[in-house]
Coordinates of C-alpha atoms in Angstrom, one line a residue:
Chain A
X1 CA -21.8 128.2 -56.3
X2 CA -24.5 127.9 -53.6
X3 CA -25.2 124.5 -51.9
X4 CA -26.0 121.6 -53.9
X5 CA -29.4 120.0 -52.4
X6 CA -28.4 116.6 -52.3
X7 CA -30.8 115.3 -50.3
X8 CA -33.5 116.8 -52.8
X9 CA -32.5 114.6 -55.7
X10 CA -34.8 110.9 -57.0
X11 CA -34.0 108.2 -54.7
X12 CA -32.1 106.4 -57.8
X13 CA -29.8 109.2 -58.2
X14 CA -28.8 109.7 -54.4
X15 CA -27.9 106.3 -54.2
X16 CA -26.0 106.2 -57.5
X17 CA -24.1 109.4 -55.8
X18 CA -23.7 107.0 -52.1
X19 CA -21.9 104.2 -54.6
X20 CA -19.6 106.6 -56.7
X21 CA -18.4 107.3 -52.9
X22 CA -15.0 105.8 -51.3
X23 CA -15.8 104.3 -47.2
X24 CA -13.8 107.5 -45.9
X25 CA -16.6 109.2 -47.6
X26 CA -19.2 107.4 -47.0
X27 CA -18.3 107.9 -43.1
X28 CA -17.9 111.5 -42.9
X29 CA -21.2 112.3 -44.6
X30 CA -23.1 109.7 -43.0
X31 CA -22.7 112.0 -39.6
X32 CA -23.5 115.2 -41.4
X33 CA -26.8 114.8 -40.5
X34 CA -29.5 111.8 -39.0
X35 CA -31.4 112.5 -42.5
X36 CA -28.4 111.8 -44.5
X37 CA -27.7 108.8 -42.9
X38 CA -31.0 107.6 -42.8
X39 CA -30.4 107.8 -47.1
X40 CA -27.0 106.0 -46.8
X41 CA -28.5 103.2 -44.0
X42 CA -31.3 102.5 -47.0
X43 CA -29.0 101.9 -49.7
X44 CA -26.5 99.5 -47.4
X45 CA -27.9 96.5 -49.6
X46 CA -26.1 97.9 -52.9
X47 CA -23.2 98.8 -50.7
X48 CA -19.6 97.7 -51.2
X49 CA -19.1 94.8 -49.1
X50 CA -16.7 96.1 -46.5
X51 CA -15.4 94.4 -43.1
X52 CA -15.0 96.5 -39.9
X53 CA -12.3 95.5 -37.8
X54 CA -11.4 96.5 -34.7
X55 CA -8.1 97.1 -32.8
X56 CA -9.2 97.9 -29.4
X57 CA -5.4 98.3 -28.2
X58 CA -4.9 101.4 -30.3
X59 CA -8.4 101.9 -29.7
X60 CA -9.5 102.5 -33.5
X61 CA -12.0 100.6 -36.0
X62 CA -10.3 99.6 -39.6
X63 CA -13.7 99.7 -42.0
X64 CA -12.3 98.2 -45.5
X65 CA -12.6 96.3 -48.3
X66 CA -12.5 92.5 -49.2
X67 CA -9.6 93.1 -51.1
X68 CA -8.2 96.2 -48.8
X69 CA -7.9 98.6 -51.5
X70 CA -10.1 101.1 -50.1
X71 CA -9.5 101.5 -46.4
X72 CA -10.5 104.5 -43.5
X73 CA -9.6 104.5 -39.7
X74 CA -11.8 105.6 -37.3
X75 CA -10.0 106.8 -34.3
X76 CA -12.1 106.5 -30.5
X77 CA -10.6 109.2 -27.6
X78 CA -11.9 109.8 -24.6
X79 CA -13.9 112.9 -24.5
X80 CA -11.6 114.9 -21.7
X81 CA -12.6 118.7 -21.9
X82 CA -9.0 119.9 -21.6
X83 CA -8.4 119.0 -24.9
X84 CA -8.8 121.8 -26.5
X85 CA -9.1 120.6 -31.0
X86 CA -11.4 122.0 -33.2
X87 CA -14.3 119.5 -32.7
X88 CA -17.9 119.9 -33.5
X89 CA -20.6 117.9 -32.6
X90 CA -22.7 115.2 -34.6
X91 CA -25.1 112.6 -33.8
X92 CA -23.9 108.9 -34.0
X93 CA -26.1 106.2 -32.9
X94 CA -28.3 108.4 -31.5
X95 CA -25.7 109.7 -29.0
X96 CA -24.3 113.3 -29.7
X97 CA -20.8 112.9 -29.7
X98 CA -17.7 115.3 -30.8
X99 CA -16.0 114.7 -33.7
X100 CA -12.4 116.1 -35.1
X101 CA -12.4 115.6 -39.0
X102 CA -9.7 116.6 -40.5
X103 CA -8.9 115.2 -44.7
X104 CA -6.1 112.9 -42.9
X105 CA -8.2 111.9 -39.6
X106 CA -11.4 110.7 -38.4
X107 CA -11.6 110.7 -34.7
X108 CA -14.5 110.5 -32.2
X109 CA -14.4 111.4 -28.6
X110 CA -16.7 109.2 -26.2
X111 CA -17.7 109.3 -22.4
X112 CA -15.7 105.5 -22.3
X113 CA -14.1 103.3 -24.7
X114 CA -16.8 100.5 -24.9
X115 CA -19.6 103.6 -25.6
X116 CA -17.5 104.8 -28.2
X117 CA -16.7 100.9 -29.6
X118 CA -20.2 100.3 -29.6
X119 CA -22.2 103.2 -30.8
X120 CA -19.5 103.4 -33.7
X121 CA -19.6 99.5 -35.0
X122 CA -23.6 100.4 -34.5
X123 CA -23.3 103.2 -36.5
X124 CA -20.8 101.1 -39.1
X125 CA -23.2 98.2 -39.4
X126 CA -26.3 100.2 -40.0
X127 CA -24.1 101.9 -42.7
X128 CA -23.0 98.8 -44.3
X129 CA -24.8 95.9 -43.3
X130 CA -20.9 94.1 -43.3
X131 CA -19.4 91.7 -40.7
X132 CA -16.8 92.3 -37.5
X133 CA -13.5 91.4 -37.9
X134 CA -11.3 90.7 -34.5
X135 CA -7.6 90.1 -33.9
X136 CA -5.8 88.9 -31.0
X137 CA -4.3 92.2 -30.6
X138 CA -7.4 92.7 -29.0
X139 CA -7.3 90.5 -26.0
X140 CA -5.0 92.7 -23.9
X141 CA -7.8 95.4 -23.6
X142 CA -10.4 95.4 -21.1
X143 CA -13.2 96.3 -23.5
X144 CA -12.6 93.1 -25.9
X145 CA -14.8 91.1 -23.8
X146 CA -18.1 93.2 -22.9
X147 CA -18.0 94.2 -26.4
X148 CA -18.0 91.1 -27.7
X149 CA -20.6 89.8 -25.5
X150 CA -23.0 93.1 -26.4
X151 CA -22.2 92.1 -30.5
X152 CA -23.2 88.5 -29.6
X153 CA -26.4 89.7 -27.6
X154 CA -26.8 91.9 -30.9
X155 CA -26.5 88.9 -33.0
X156 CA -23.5 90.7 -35.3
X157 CA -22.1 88.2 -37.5
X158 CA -18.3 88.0 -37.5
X159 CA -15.5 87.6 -40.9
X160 CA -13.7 86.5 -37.7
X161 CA -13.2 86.2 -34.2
X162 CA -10.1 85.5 -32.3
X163 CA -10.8 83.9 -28.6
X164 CA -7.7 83.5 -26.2
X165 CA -8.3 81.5 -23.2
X166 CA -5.7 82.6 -20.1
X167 CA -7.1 81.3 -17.0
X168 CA -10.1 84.3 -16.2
X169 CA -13.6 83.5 -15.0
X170 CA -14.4 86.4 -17.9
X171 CA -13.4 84.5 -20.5
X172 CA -15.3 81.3 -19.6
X173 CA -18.1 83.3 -18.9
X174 CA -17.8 84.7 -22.5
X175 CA -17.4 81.4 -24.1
X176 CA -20.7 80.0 -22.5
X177 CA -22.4 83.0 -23.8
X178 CA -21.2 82.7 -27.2
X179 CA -20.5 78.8 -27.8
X180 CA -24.2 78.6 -28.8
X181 CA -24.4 81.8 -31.0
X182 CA -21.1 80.4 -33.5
X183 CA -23.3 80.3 -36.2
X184 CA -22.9 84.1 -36.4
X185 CA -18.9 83.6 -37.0
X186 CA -17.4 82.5 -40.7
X187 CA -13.9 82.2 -39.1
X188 CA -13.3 81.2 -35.9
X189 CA -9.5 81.2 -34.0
X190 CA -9.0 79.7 -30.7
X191 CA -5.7 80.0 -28.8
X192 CA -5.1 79.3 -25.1
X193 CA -2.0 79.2 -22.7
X194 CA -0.7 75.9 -22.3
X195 CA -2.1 73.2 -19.8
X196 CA -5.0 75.0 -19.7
X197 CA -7.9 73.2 -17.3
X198 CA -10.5 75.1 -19.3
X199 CA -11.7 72.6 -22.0
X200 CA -14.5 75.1 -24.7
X201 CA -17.7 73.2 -25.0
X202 CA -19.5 73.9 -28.5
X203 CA -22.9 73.7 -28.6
X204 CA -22.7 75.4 -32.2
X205 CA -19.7 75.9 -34.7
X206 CA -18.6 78.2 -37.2
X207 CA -18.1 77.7 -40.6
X208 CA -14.0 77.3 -40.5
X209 CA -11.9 77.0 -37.1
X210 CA -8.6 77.3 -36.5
X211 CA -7.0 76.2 -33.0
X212 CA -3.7 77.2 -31.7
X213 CA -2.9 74.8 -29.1
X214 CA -5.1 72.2 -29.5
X215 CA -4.5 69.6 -27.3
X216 CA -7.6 69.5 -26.1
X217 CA -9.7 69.0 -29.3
X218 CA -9.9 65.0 -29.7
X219 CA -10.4 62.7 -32.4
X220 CA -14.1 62.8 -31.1
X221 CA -14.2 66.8 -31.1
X222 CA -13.0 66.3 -34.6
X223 CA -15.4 64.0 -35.6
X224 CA -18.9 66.0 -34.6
X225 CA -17.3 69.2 -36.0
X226 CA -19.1 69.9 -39.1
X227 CA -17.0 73.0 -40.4
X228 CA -15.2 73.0 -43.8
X229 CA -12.3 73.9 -42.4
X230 CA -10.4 72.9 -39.9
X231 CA -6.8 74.1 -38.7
X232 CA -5.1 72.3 -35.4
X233 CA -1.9 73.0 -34.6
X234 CA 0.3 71.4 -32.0
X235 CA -2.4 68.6 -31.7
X236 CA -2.2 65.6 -29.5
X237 CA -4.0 63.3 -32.1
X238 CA -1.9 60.5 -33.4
X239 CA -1.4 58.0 -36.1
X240 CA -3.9 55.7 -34.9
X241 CA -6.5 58.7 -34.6
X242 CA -5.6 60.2 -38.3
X243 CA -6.4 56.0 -39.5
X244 CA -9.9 56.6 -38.0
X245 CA -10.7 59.9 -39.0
X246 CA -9.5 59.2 -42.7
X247 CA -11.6 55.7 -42.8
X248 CA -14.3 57.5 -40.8
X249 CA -14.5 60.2 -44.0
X250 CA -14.5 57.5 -46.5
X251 CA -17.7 56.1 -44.8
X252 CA -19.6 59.5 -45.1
X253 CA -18.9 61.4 -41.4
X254 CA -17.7 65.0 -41.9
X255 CA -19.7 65.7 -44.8
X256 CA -19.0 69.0 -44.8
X257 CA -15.0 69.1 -44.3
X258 CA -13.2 70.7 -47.5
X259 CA -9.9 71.2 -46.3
X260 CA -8.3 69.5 -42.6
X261 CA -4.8 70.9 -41.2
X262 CA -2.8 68.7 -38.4
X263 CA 0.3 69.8 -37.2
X264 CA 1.9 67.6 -34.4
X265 CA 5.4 67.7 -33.4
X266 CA 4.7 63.5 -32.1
X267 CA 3.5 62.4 -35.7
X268 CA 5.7 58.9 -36.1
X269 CA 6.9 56.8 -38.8
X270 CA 7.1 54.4 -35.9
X271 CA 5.2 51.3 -38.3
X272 CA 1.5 52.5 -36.5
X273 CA -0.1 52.4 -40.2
X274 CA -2.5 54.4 -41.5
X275 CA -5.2 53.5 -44.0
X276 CA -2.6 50.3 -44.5
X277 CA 0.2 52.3 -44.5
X278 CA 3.3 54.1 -43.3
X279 CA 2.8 57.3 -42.6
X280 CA 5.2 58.9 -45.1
X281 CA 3.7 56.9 -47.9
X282 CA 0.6 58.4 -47.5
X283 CA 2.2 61.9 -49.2
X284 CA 0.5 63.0 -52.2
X285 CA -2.2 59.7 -51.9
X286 CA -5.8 60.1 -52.8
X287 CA -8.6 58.7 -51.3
X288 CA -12.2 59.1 -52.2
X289 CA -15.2 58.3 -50.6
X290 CA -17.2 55.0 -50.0
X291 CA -20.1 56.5 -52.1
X292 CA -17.8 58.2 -54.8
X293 CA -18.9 61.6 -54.3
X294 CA -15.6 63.0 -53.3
X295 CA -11.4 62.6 -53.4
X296 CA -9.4 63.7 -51.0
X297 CA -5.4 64.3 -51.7
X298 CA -3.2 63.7 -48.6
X299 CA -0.2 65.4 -48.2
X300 CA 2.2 65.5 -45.7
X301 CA 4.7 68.6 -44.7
X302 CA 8.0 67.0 -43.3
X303 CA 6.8 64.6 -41.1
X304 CA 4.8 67.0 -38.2
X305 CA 2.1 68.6 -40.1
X306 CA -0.9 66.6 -42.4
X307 CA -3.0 68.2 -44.6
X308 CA -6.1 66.8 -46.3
X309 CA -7.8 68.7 -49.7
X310 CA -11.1 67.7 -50.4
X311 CA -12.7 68.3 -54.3
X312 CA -16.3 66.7 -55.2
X313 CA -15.9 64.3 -58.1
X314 CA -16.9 66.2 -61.2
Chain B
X1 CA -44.8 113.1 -85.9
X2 CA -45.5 108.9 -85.7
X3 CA -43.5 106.2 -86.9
X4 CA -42.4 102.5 -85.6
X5 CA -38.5 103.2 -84.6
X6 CA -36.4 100.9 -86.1
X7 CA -34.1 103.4 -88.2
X8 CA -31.5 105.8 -86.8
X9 CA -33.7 108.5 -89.5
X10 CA -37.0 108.5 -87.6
X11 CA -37.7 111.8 -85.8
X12 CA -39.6 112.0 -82.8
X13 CA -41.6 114.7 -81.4
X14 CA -41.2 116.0 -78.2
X15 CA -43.9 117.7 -76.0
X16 CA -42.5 120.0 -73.2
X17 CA -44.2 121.6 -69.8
X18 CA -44.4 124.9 -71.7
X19 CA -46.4 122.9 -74.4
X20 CA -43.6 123.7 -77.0
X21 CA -42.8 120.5 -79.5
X22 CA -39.1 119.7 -80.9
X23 CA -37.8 116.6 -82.9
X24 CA -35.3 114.4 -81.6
X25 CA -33.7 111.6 -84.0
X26 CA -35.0 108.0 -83.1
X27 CA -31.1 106.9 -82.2
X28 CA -31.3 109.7 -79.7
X29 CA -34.5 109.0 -78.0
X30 CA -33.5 105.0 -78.1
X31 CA -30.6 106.4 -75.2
X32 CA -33.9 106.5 -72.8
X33 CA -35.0 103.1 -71.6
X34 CA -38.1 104.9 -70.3
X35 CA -38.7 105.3 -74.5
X36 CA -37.9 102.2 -74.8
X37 CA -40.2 100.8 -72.5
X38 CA -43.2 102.9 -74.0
X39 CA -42.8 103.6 -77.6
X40 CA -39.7 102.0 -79.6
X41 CA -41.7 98.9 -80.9
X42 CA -45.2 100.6 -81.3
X43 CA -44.3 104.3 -82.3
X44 CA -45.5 107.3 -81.4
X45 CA -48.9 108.4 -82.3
X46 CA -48.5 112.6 -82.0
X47 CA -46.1 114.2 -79.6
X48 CA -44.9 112.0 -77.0
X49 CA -45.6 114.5 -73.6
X50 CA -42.4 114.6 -71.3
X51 CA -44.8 117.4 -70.1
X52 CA -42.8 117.5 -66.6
X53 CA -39.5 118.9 -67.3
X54 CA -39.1 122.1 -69.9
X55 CA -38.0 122.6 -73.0
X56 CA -34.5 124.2 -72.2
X57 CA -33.8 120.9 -69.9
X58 CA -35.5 118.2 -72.5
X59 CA -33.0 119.9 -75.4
X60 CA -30.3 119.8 -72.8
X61 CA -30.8 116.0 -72.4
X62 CA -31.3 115.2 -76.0
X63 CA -28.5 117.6 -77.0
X64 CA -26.2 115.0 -75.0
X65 CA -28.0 111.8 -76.3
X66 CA -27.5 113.2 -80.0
X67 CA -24.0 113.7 -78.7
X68 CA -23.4 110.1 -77.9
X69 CA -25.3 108.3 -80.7
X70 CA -22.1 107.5 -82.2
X71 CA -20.0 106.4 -78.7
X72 CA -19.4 103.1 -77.9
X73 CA -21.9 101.2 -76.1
X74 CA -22.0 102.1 -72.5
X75 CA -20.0 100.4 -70.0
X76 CA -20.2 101.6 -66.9
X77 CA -19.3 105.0 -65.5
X78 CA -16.5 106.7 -66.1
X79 CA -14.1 108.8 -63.9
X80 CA -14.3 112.0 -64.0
X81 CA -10.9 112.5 -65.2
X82 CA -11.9 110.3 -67.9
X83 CA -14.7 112.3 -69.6
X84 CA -14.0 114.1 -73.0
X85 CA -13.5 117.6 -73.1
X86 CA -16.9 117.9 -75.3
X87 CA -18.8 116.6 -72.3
X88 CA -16.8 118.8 -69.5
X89 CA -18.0 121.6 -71.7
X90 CA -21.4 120.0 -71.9
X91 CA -21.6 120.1 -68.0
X92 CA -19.5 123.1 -67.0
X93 CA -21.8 125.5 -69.3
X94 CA -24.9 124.8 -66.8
X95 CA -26.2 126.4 -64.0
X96 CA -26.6 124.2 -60.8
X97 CA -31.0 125.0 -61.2
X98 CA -30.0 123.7 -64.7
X99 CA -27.4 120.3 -63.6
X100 CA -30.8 119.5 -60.7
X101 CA -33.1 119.4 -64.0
X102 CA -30.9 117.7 -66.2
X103 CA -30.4 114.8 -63.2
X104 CA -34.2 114.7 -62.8
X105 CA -35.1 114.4 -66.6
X106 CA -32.4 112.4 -67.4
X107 CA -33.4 109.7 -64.0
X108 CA -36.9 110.0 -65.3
X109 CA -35.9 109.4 -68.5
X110 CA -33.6 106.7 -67.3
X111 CA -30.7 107.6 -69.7
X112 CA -28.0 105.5 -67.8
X113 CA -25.0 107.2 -69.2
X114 CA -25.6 110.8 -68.3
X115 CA -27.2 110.2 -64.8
X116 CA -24.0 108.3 -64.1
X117 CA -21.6 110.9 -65.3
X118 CA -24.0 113.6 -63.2
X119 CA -23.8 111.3 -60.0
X120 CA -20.1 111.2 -60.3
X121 CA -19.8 115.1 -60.3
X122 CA -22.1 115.1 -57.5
X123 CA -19.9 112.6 -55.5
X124 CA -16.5 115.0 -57.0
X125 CA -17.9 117.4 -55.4
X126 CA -17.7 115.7 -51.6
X127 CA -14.6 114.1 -52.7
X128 CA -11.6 114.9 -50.4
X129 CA -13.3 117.1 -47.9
X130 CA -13.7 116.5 -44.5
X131 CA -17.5 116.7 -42.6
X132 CA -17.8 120.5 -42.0
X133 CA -16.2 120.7 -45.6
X134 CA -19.0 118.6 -47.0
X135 CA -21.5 120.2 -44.8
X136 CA -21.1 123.9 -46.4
X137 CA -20.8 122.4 -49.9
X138 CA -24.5 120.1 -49.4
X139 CA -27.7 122.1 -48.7
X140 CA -29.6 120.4 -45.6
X141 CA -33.5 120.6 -46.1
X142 CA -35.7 121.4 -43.7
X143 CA -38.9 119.1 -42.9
X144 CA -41.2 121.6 -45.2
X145 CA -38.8 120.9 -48.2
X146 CA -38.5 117.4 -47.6
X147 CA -42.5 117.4 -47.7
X148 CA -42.3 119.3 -50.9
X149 CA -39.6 117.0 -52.3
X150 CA -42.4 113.5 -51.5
X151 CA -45.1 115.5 -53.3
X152 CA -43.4 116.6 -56.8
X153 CA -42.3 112.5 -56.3
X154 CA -46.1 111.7 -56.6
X155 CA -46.5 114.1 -59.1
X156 CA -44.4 112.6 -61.2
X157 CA -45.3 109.4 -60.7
X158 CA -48.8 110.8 -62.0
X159 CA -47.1 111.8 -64.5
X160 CA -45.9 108.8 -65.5
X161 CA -48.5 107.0 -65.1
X162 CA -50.3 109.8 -67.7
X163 CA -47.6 108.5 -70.3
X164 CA -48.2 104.9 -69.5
X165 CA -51.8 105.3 -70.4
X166 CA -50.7 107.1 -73.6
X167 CA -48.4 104.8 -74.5
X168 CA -50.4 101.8 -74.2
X169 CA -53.9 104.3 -75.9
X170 CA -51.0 104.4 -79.0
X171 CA -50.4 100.6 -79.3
X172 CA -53.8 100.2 -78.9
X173 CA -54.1 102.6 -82.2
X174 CA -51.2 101.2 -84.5
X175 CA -52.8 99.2 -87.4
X176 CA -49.5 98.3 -89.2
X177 CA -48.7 95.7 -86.3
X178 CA -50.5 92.4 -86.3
X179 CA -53.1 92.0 -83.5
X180 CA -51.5 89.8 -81.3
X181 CA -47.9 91.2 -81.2
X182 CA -49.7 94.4 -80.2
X183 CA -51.1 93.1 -77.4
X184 CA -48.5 91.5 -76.2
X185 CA -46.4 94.8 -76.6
X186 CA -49.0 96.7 -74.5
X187 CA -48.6 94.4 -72.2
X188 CA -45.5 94.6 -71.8
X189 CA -45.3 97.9 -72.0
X190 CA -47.8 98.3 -69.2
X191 CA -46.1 95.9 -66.7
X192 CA -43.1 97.9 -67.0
X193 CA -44.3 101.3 -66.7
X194 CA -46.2 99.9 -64.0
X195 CA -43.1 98.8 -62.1
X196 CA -41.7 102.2 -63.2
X197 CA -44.7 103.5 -61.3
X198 CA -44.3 101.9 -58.0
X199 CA -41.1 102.8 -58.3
X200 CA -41.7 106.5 -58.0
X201 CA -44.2 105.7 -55.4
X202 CA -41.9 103.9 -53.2
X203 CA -40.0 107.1 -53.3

């Protein structure tokens, strides 16, 4: 049989072929030539939605699925000339690059790391107009930051990003570059080293935010932050705080909250009421708002961690 | 051959690039939402000119819509593993010049099932390989081919465009409708073939 001219068939057809594809194949012919990507870059908008995460300690990009059934690896090497694979060279992100495709392994070789991170999430998002996923596996590698900060500059949006605050100038520096841009971010984990003096400043949020040691974040953080969901855990907030908070949502304030998360170790039953009340009476109680537009059921796990769902009256 | 399509009976005439005429059955033809746009509600009035592909590829395409008048309604394509041994035959008896007109008709034609079951064999045929695999089994064009590939595009969108103006010439013909269904109908008919139209253009 003698080639097939693929890139000779209608528009329509090509991309009904790009969509009968799996990622893994999506990825190897998008580097068979700048043409055929070009095709594959035009049809992103019909793509499968996919997420591109990336695991910068064993130095290789996960591009998957929502649900994860349909997953590819995409391994980044330095390019050291000893090596002596069968490699051949393609063009990705405008850099020519060698590549060792096997039908088990997809692995690029790069000048550095953070060129090979880069040009390959480039090359990804053209691919599949998707989101960036991080983990915070990520933090012990040197590239995690100026990546991150060239994404931001980039204005990538992030499925979610994991920040870890451990006493560096980097990471503050980082922060104040991205604590304006969190509009970009759909989930966003913070986690620091305790009795940090470092206290993150938001100038915008993402839509959810979860905070590992959150001792810093105060009843007044709380009460500006206008994500749906919030997560603290090991908080400093205390019973008088939740009674403000909770009468503060009756009255209207977080109108966006759908779901809150406390966990405190120093939660008491100590007679401090809240809403009127003990604190373990509040389990299971629900409260709606001053306008009648929404309930809220409290419910409390043992006696150290609160959790508040919101549902819009129907 | 003319007649307003609303029985499985009806034949239609079909006008190939060699200028040969065949019938095709009305249930047949109704597999085309290109025919569907133009002529199911107004009829035909003489051969209807699919004057762009040839005969062997138009009998090709009806042989598989004839073929499937009697499947259940289409839901979305199938694996490959899942096609009946009457349409493995039905594919593995062409050539690939053959398969490339068949695609083209059938996208022009826009007969959902069978340009879905011929973009599935396309993608099985990339399926499992790695890049240098894929790269012998795909055909690269060069910048003269490409430029030949944008021109038969805006001949066929001339083309289409020809049919359009035939189609709605017919409506404007056909007595047995009343007036202002028919104009309403060639409307229609032209705002879709005119999307149709800037479709191929955009290509």
């Amino acid at each position: 049989m003698p080639p097939f001219p693929l890139l000779r068939l209608p528009q329509l057809v090509l991309c009904k072929v790009f969509r009968s594809l799996n990622i893994e194949e999506k990825i190897k012919l998008s580097i068979c030539s700048k043409k055929i990507s070009f095709q594959i870059n035009n049809d992103r908008m019909y793509s499968q939605k996919v997420i591109v995460s990336l695991d910068m300690i064993n130095k290789q990009i996960r591009v998957h699925s929502e649900n994860d059934e349909d997953t590819f690896k995409v391994f980044i090497d330095l390019d050291i000339r000893k090596r002596n694979y069968s490699k051949q060279q393609f063009s990705i992100a405008c850099r020519t690059v060698k590549v060792m495709s096997t039908r088990k392994k997809f692995k690029m070789y790069w000048k550095n790391y953070q060129e090979g991170f880069l040009s390959s999430i480039r090359h990804l998002l053209k691919m599949f107009q998707c989101k960036v996923s991080t983990s915070f596996i990520c933090h012990g590698s040197d590239i995690f930051q100026p990546t991150i900060s060239t994404l931001f500059d980039l204005q990538v949006e992030f499925e979610t990003l994991c920040i870890h605050f451990k006493r560096s100038k980097d990471e503050n520096l980082l922060w104040n570059q991205i604590s304006n841009n969190l509009g970009l971010v759909e989930n966003l984990t913070i986690s620091s080293v305790p009795d940090i003096d470092f206290t993150p400043v938001f100038t915008s949020w993402p839509q959810q935010i979860s905070i590992m040691n959150s001792a810093w974040f105060t009843r007044e953080s709380l009460l500006t932050c206008p994500c749906t969901t919030i997560t603290l855990w090991n908080s400093n907030l205390e019973n008088k705080d939740l009674d403000e908070i909770f009468r503060k949502w009756r009255a209207g304030e977080l109108p966006n909250l759908k779901y809150l998360k406390i966990h405190n170790l120093s939660f008491t039953d100590n007679g401090e009421h809240i809403l009127g009340m003990n604190l373990r009476d509040l389990n299971g109680m629900v409260i709606q708002t001053d306008d009648g537009s929404k309930k809220a059921t409290i419910e409390l796990r043992f006696l150290w961690m609160i959790e508040m769902n919101v549902t819009p009256f129907e | 051959m003319t007649s307003p399509a609303s029985s499985s009976e009806v034949k239609y005439l079909i006008e190939s690039s060699e200028g040969n005429t065949f019938d095709v059955s009305g249930a047949a033809l109704r597999q085309s939402n290109t025919f569907n746009a133009m002529f199911l509600n107004i009829g035909a009035d003489g051969p209807i000119p699919f004057t762009d592909y040839n005969e062997a590829t138009l009998k090709k395409v009806f042989e598989y819509c004839e073929h499937s008048v009697n499947e259940e309604n289409y839901s979305g394509p199938k694996h490959q593993d899942d096609l009946s041994k009457w349409d493995l035959n039905f594919f593995n008896e062409m050539d690939q010049k053959m398969f490339i007109d068949v695609i083209n008709a059938s996208n022009f034609l826009d007969i959902e099932r069978l340009t879905s079951y011929c973009c599935e064999r396309i993608a099985r045929m990339l399926r499992g390989k790695n890049t240098q695999e894929m790269i012998k089994v795909i055909t690269l064009p060069t910048a003269e081919e490409l430029e030949a590939k944008q021109k038969v595009e805006e001949k066929k969108a001339a083309a289409a465009k020809k049919v359009a103006e035939k189609a709605a010439e017919t409506a404007e013909k056909t007595e047995t409708l009343e007036e202002l269904p028919v104009q309403q109908l060639v409307q229609t008919t032209r705002n879709k073939l005119t999307r149709k139209y800037l479709s191929f253009s955009n290509e």
